[in-house]
Amino acid sequence: MEALVPAFIAALLIQIGDRSALLTAILADRFARPLLVALSVGLAHAATNTLAALAGLWAGPMLQPKGKALLLAFALLYAGVFTLFPAGPVRRLDNWRIGPVLTPLVGALILASGDRMQFLTFALAASSAPWFAAAGAILGSFAVTFVAAMLGEAAWQRIPLRAWRIGTGALFLLGGAFLALGALRLL
């Protein structure tokens, strides 16, 4: 259970400044079905984080405790660096004509595959209970997805994401550095 809360908090912090939340808000407005879009994007996040947890379940037994701590530190540092910078514009998927379920599902799968949260889920799953890491990441991601869908694009764009990214990135960098120094016994 020790991975549930950190994964949930990390997902909340990362997903707010992520492109998938903006895509969710855009598609919720486009299809005028915010709950359906949120559920589709949530399903995409569930799939990617479950795969990350499965990979962590596989890799965890091969790592020593120090290796697990360093992997988690690296994942936090990676998240911190890439949270500081905007990821670029979101494609609105205007040409996609596959409906209000598949458009957000496939679009979010593409955006979420190999992203910061998936790497953090992998590291948390390798370090402790993989299913709690997956559950926390899925719940945190869905919470942000749901809010983005309900707010819509105009309201989501008013959130001060630059300040959010700077604060969250600094928090992840500090946490990663602290964990790395502790794992290397320099603290």
PDB file of C-alpha atoms in Angstrom:
ATOM      1  CA  MET A   1       0.000   0.000   0.000  1.00  0.00           C
ATOM      2  CA  GLU A   2       3.046   2.257   0.335  1.00  0.00           C
ATOM      3  CA  ALA A   3       3.032   2.924  -3.428  1.00  0.00           C
ATOM      4  CA  LEU A   4      -0.640   3.910  -3.707  1.00  0.00           C
ATOM      5  CA  VAL A   5      -0.441   7.423  -2.276  1.00  0.00           C
ATOM      6  CA  PRO A   6       2.875   8.436  -3.916  1.00  0.00           C
ATOM      7  CA  ALA A   7       1.626   7.205  -7.299  1.00  0.00           C
ATOM      8  CA  PHE A   8      -1.671   9.049  -6.829  1.00  0.00           C
ATOM      9  CA  ILE A   9       0.059  12.307  -5.882  1.00  0.00           C
ATOM     10  CA  ALA A  10       2.631  11.992  -8.673  1.00  0.00           C
ATOM     11  CA  ALA A  11      -0.143  11.389 -11.220  1.00  0.00           C
ATOM     12  CA  LEU A  12      -2.053  14.438 -10.010  1.00  0.00           C
ATOM     13  CA  LEU A  13       1.019  16.633 -10.199  1.00  0.00           C
ATOM     14  CA  ILE A  14       2.188  15.383 -13.588  1.00  0.00           C
ATOM     15  CA  GLN A  15      -1.137  15.080 -15.381  1.00  0.00           C
ATOM     16  CA  ILE A  16      -2.266  18.630 -14.647  1.00  0.00           C
ATOM     17  CA  GLY A  17       0.534  20.038 -16.784  1.00  0.00           C
ATOM     18  CA  ASP A  18       0.413  17.224 -19.348  1.00  0.00           C
ATOM     19  CA  ARG A  19      -0.901  17.307 -22.897  1.00  0.00           C
ATOM     20  CA  SER A  20      -3.383  14.489 -22.315  1.00  0.00           C
ATOM     21  CA  ALA A  21      -5.415  16.682 -19.934  1.00  0.00           C
ATOM     22  CA  LEU A  22      -5.626  19.428 -22.551  1.00  0.00           C
ATOM     23  CA  LEU A  23      -6.566  16.876 -25.211  1.00  0.00           C
ATOM     24  CA  THR A  24      -9.295  15.592 -22.883  1.00  0.00           C
ATOM     25  CA  ALA A  25     -10.687  19.105 -22.461  1.00  0.00           C
ATOM     26  CA  ILE A  26     -10.590  19.718 -26.230  1.00  0.00           C
ATOM     27  CA  LEU A  27     -12.329  16.442 -27.059  1.00  0.00           C
ATOM     28  CA  ALA A  28     -14.918  16.863 -24.300  1.00  0.00           C
ATOM     29  CA  ASP A  29     -15.936  20.156 -25.900  1.00  0.00           C
ATOM     30  CA  ARG A  30     -15.834  18.737 -29.419  1.00  0.00           C
ATOM     31  CA  PHE A  31     -18.023  15.725 -28.686  1.00  0.00           C
ATOM     32  CA  ALA A  32     -20.129  17.424 -25.953  1.00  0.00           C
ATOM     33  CA  ARG A  33     -19.884  14.188 -23.932  1.00  0.00           C
ATOM     34  CA  PRO A  34     -17.418  15.004 -21.151  1.00  0.00           C
ATOM     35  CA  LEU A  35     -18.020  11.928 -19.009  1.00  0.00           C
ATOM     36  CA  LEU A  36     -17.635   9.550 -21.950  1.00  0.00           C
ATOM     37  CA  VAL A  37     -14.438  11.290 -23.066  1.00  0.00           C
ATOM     38  CA  ALA A  38     -13.074  11.234 -19.507  1.00  0.00           C
ATOM     39  CA  LEU A  39     -13.798   7.510 -19.205  1.00  0.00           C
ATOM     40  CA  SER A  40     -12.098   6.806 -22.541  1.00  0.00           C
ATOM     41  CA  VAL A  41      -8.984   8.759 -21.588  1.00  0.00           C
ATOM     42  CA  GLY A  42      -9.057   7.138 -18.156  1.00  0.00           C
ATOM     43  CA  LEU A  43      -9.080   3.740 -19.839  1.00  0.00           C
ATOM     44  CA  ALA A  44      -6.022   4.734 -21.868  1.00  0.00           C
ATOM     45  CA  HIS A  45      -4.197   5.796 -18.694  1.00  0.00           C
ATOM     46  CA  ALA A  46      -5.271   2.563 -17.010  1.00  0.00           C
ATOM     47  CA  ALA A  47      -3.786   0.542 -19.860  1.00  0.00           C
ATOM     48  CA  THR A  48      -0.445   2.378 -19.945  1.00  0.00           C
ATOM     49  CA  ASN A  49       0.003   2.402 -16.169  1.00  0.00           C
ATOM     50  CA  THR A  50      -0.949  -1.265 -15.888  1.00  0.00           C
ATOM     51  CA  LEU A  51       1.703  -2.109 -18.480  1.00  0.00           C
ATOM     52  CA  ALA A  52       4.227  -0.030 -16.532  1.00  0.00           C
ATOM     53  CA  ALA A  53       3.302  -1.851 -13.318  1.00  0.00           C
ATOM     54  CA  LEU A  54       3.691  -5.211 -15.056  1.00  0.00           C
ATOM     55  CA  ALA A  55       7.152  -4.167 -16.228  1.00  0.00           C
ATOM     56  CA  GLY A  56       7.979  -3.083 -12.669  1.00  0.00           C
ATOM     57  CA  LEU A  57       6.718  -6.406 -11.348  1.00  0.00           C
ATOM     58  CA  TRP A  58       9.103  -8.133 -13.737  1.00  0.00           C
ATOM     59  CA  ALA A  59      12.109  -5.867 -13.066  1.00  0.00           C
ATOM     60  CA  GLY A  60      11.717  -5.433  -9.309  1.00  0.00           C
ATOM     61  CA  PRO A  61      13.078  -8.824  -8.210  1.00  0.00           C
ATOM     62  CA  MET A  62      16.225  -8.268 -10.271  1.00  0.00           C
ATOM     63  CA  LEU A  63      17.147  -5.078  -8.430  1.00  0.00           C
ATOM     64  CA  GLN A  64      18.867  -4.652  -5.098  1.00  0.00           C
ATOM     65  CA  PRO A  65      17.318  -2.128  -2.657  1.00  0.00           C
ATOM     66  CA  LYS A  66      19.906   0.482  -3.626  1.00  0.00           C
ATOM     67  CA  GLY A  67      19.101  -0.085  -7.314  1.00  0.00           C
ATOM     68  CA  LYS A  68      15.392   0.323  -6.648  1.00  0.00           C
ATOM     69  CA  ALA A  69      16.019   3.600  -4.837  1.00  0.00           C
ATOM     70  CA  LEU A  70      18.241   4.856  -7.659  1.00  0.00           C
ATOM     71  CA  LEU A  71      15.664   3.854 -10.275  1.00  0.00           C
ATOM     72  CA  LEU A  72      12.985   5.787  -8.400  1.00  0.00           C
ATOM     73  CA  ALA A  73      15.352   8.748  -7.983  1.00  0.00           C
ATOM     74  CA  PHE A  74      16.097   8.732 -11.708  1.00  0.00           C
ATOM     75  CA  ALA A  75      12.363   8.555 -12.522  1.00  0.00           C
ATOM     76  CA  LEU A  76      11.725  11.560 -10.257  1.00  0.00           C
ATOM     77  CA  LEU A  77      14.616  13.506 -11.795  1.00  0.00           C
ATOM     78  CA  TYR A  78      13.379  12.636 -15.287  1.00  0.00           C
ATOM     79  CA  ALA A  79       9.862  13.761 -14.363  1.00  0.00           C
ATOM     80  CA  GLY A  80      11.249  16.954 -12.862  1.00  0.00           C
ATOM     81  CA  VAL A  81      13.305  17.921 -15.897  1.00  0.00           C
ATOM     82  CA  PHE A  82      10.562  17.210 -18.413  1.00  0.00           C
ATOM     83  CA  THR A  83       7.868  18.814 -16.275  1.00  0.00           C
ATOM     84  CA  LEU A  84       9.722  22.120 -16.329  1.00  0.00           C
ATOM     85  CA  PHE A  85       9.275  22.512 -20.072  1.00  0.00           C
ATOM     86  CA  PRO A  86       6.006  22.524 -21.996  1.00  0.00           C
ATOM     87  CA  ALA A  87       5.656  19.472 -24.203  1.00  0.00           C
ATOM     88  CA  GLY A  88       4.489  21.401 -27.232  1.00  0.00           C
ATOM     89  CA  PRO A  89       1.125  21.946 -28.837  1.00  0.00           C
ATOM     90  CA  VAL A  90      -1.600  19.343 -28.725  1.00  0.00           C
ATOM     91  CA  ARG A  91      -3.013  18.094 -31.976  1.00  0.00           C
ATOM     92  CA  ARG A  92      -6.739  18.563 -31.855  1.00  0.00           C
ATOM     93  CA  LEU A  93      -7.440  15.355 -33.799  1.00  0.00           C
ATOM     94  CA  ASP A  94      -9.992  17.192 -35.964  1.00  0.00           C
ATOM     95  CA  ASN A  95      -9.518  14.763 -38.842  1.00  0.00           C
ATOM     96  CA  TRP A  96     -10.167  11.708 -36.683  1.00  0.00           C
ATOM     97  CA  ARG A  97     -13.676  10.421 -37.334  1.00  0.00           C
ATOM     98  CA  ILE A  98     -13.766   7.424 -35.012  1.00  0.00           C
ATOM     99  CA  GLY A  99     -16.192   8.792 -32.453  1.00  0.00           C
ATOM    100  CA  PRO A 100     -16.302  10.021 -28.857  1.00  0.00           C
ATOM    101  CA  VAL A 101     -14.951   6.753 -27.410  1.00  0.00           C
ATOM    102  CA  LEU A 102     -12.142   5.752 -29.762  1.00  0.00           C
ATOM    103  CA  THR A 103     -10.794   9.219 -30.565  1.00  0.00           C
ATOM    104  CA  PRO A 104      -9.937  10.049 -26.925  1.00  0.00           C
ATOM    105  CA  LEU A 105      -8.877   6.467 -26.193  1.00  0.00           C
ATOM    106  CA  VAL A 106      -6.420   6.184 -29.078  1.00  0.00           C
ATOM    107  CA  GLY A 107      -5.264   9.803 -28.800  1.00  0.00           C
ATOM    108  CA  ALA A 108      -4.521   9.447 -25.085  1.00  0.00           C
ATOM    109  CA  LEU A 109      -2.830   6.077 -25.634  1.00  0.00           C
ATOM    110  CA  ILE A 110      -0.483   7.730 -28.102  1.00  0.00           C
ATOM    111  CA  LEU A 111       0.237  10.654 -25.757  1.00  0.00           C
ATOM    112  CA  ALA A 112       0.629   8.552 -22.600  1.00  0.00           C
ATOM    113  CA  SER A 113       2.831   5.791 -23.998  1.00  0.00           C
ATOM    114  CA  GLY A 114       6.296   6.161 -22.545  1.00  0.00           C
ATOM    115  CA  ASP A 115       5.596   9.391 -20.689  1.00  0.00           C
ATOM    116  CA  ARG A 116       6.843  10.565 -17.287  1.00  0.00           C
ATOM    117  CA  MET A 117       3.989   9.045 -15.331  1.00  0.00           C
ATOM    118  CA  GLN A 118       4.450   5.664 -16.916  1.00  0.00           C
ATOM    119  CA  PHE A 119       8.151   5.728 -15.991  1.00  0.00           C
ATOM    120  CA  LEU A 120       7.304   6.724 -12.416  1.00  0.00           C
ATOM    121  CA  THR A 121       4.709   3.946 -12.202  1.00  0.00           C
ATOM    122  CA  PHE A 122       7.357   1.504 -13.414  1.00  0.00           C
ATOM    123  CA  ALA A 123       9.860   2.711 -10.806  1.00  0.00           C
ATOM    124  CA  LEU A 124       7.300   2.632  -7.976  1.00  0.00           C
ATOM    125  CA  ALA A 125       6.123  -0.826  -9.034  1.00  0.00           C
ATOM    126  CA  ALA A 126       9.695  -2.118  -9.109  1.00  0.00           C
ATOM    127  CA  SER A 127      10.345  -0.641  -5.658  1.00  0.00           C
ATOM    128  CA  SER A 128       7.232  -1.866  -3.847  1.00  0.00           C
ATOM    129  CA  ALA A 129       3.708  -3.175  -4.496  1.00  0.00           C
ATOM    130  CA  PRO A 130       3.114  -2.971  -8.257  1.00  0.00           C
ATOM    131  CA  TRP A 131      -0.680  -3.127  -8.155  1.00  0.00           C
ATOM    132  CA  PHE A 132      -0.897  -0.302  -5.656  1.00  0.00           C
ATOM    133  CA  ALA A 133       1.460   1.753  -7.843  1.00  0.00           C
ATOM    134  CA  ALA A 134      -0.792   1.107 -10.839  1.00  0.00           C
ATOM    135  CA  ALA A 135      -3.968   1.846  -8.871  1.00  0.00           C
ATOM    136  CA  GLY A 136      -2.607   5.127  -7.518  1.00  0.00           C
ATOM    137  CA  ALA A 137      -1.423   6.254 -10.948  1.00  0.00           C
ATOM    138  CA  ILE A 138      -4.721   5.306 -12.569  1.00  0.00           C
ATOM    139  CA  LEU A 139      -6.818   7.072  -9.914  1.00  0.00           C
ATOM    140  CA  GLY A 140      -4.669  10.216  -9.987  1.00  0.00           C
ATOM    141  CA  SER A 141      -4.680  10.336 -13.785  1.00  0.00           C
ATOM    142  CA  PHE A 142      -8.429   9.810 -13.919  1.00  0.00           C
ATOM    143  CA  ALA A 143      -9.047  12.557 -11.356  1.00  0.00           C
ATOM    144  CA  VAL A 144      -7.239  15.078 -13.568  1.00  0.00           C
ATOM    145  CA  THR A 145      -8.880  13.693 -16.712  1.00  0.00           C
ATOM    146  CA  PHE A 146     -12.332  14.008 -15.179  1.00  0.00           C
ATOM    147  CA  VAL A 147     -11.758  17.605 -14.103  1.00  0.00           C
ATOM    148  CA  ALA A 148     -10.307  18.545 -17.510  1.00  0.00           C
ATOM    149  CA  ALA A 149     -13.306  17.025 -19.304  1.00  0.00           C
ATOM    150  CA  MET A 150     -15.813  18.764 -17.040  1.00  0.00           C
ATOM    151  CA  LEU A 151     -14.076  22.153 -17.311  1.00  0.00           C
ATOM    152  CA  GLY A 152     -13.601  22.103 -21.072  1.00  0.00           C
ATOM    153  CA  GLU A 153     -10.871  23.701 -23.108  1.00  0.00           C
ATOM    154  CA  ALA A 154     -11.456  27.383 -22.314  1.00  0.00           C
ATOM    155  CA  ALA A 155     -11.462  26.884 -18.545  1.00  0.00           C
ATOM    156  CA  TRP A 156      -8.534  24.440 -18.667  1.00  0.00           C
ATOM    157  CA  GLN A 157      -6.467  26.961 -20.655  1.00  0.00           C
ATOM    158  CA  ARG A 158      -6.969  29.527 -17.861  1.00  0.00           C
ATOM    159  CA  ILE A 159      -5.073  27.372 -15.348  1.00  0.00           C
ATOM    160  CA  PRO A 160      -1.592  28.887 -14.785  1.00  0.00           C
ATOM    161  CA  LEU A 161       0.221  25.847 -16.169  1.00  0.00           C
ATOM    162  CA  ARG A 162       3.612  27.555 -16.487  1.00  0.00           C
ATOM    163  CA  ALA A 163       3.758  28.241 -12.758  1.00  0.00           C
ATOM    164  CA  TRP A 164       2.401  24.753 -12.075  1.00  0.00           C
ATOM    165  CA  ARG A 165       5.117  23.150 -14.210  1.00  0.00           C
ATOM    166  CA  ILE A 166       7.878  25.142 -12.537  1.00  0.00           C
ATOM    167  CA  GLY A 167       6.688  24.299  -9.034  1.00  0.00           C
ATOM    168  CA  THR A 168       6.032  20.644  -9.799  1.00  0.00           C
ATOM    169  CA  GLY A 169       9.285  20.244 -11.722  1.00  0.00           C
ATOM    170  CA  ALA A 170      11.262  21.729  -8.838  1.00  0.00           C
ATOM    171  CA  LEU A 171       9.478  19.446  -6.379  1.00  0.00           C
ATOM    172  CA  PHE A 172      10.304  16.341  -8.433  1.00  0.00           C
ATOM    173  CA  LEU A 173      13.922  17.460  -8.884  1.00  0.00           C
ATOM    174  CA  LEU A 174      14.350  18.002  -5.151  1.00  0.00           C
ATOM    175  CA  GLY A 175      12.716  14.679  -4.309  1.00  0.00           C
ATOM    176  CA  GLY A 176      14.819  12.833  -6.889  1.00  0.00           C
ATOM    177  CA  ALA A 177      18.051  14.451  -5.726  1.00  0.00           C
ATOM    178  CA  PHE A 178      17.275  13.706  -2.084  1.00  0.00           C
ATOM    179  CA  LEU A 179      16.451  10.080  -2.875  1.00  0.00           C
ATOM    180  CA  ALA A 180      19.568   9.651  -5.040  1.00  0.00           C
ATOM    181  CA  LEU A 181      21.844  11.137  -2.397  1.00  0.00           C
ATOM    182  CA  GLY A 182      20.283   8.862   0.218  1.00  0.00           C
ATOM    183  CA  ALA A 183      20.672   5.773  -1.978  1.00  0.00           C
ATOM    184  CA  LEU A 184      24.311   6.631  -2.612  1.00  0.00           C
ATOM    185  CA  ARG A 185      24.751   7.220   1.156  1.00  0.00           C
ATOM    186  CA  LEU A 186      25.856  10.785   0.587  1.00  0.00           C
ATOM    187  CA  LEU A 187      23.203  12.157   2.910  1.00  0.00           C
TER     188      LEU A 187
END
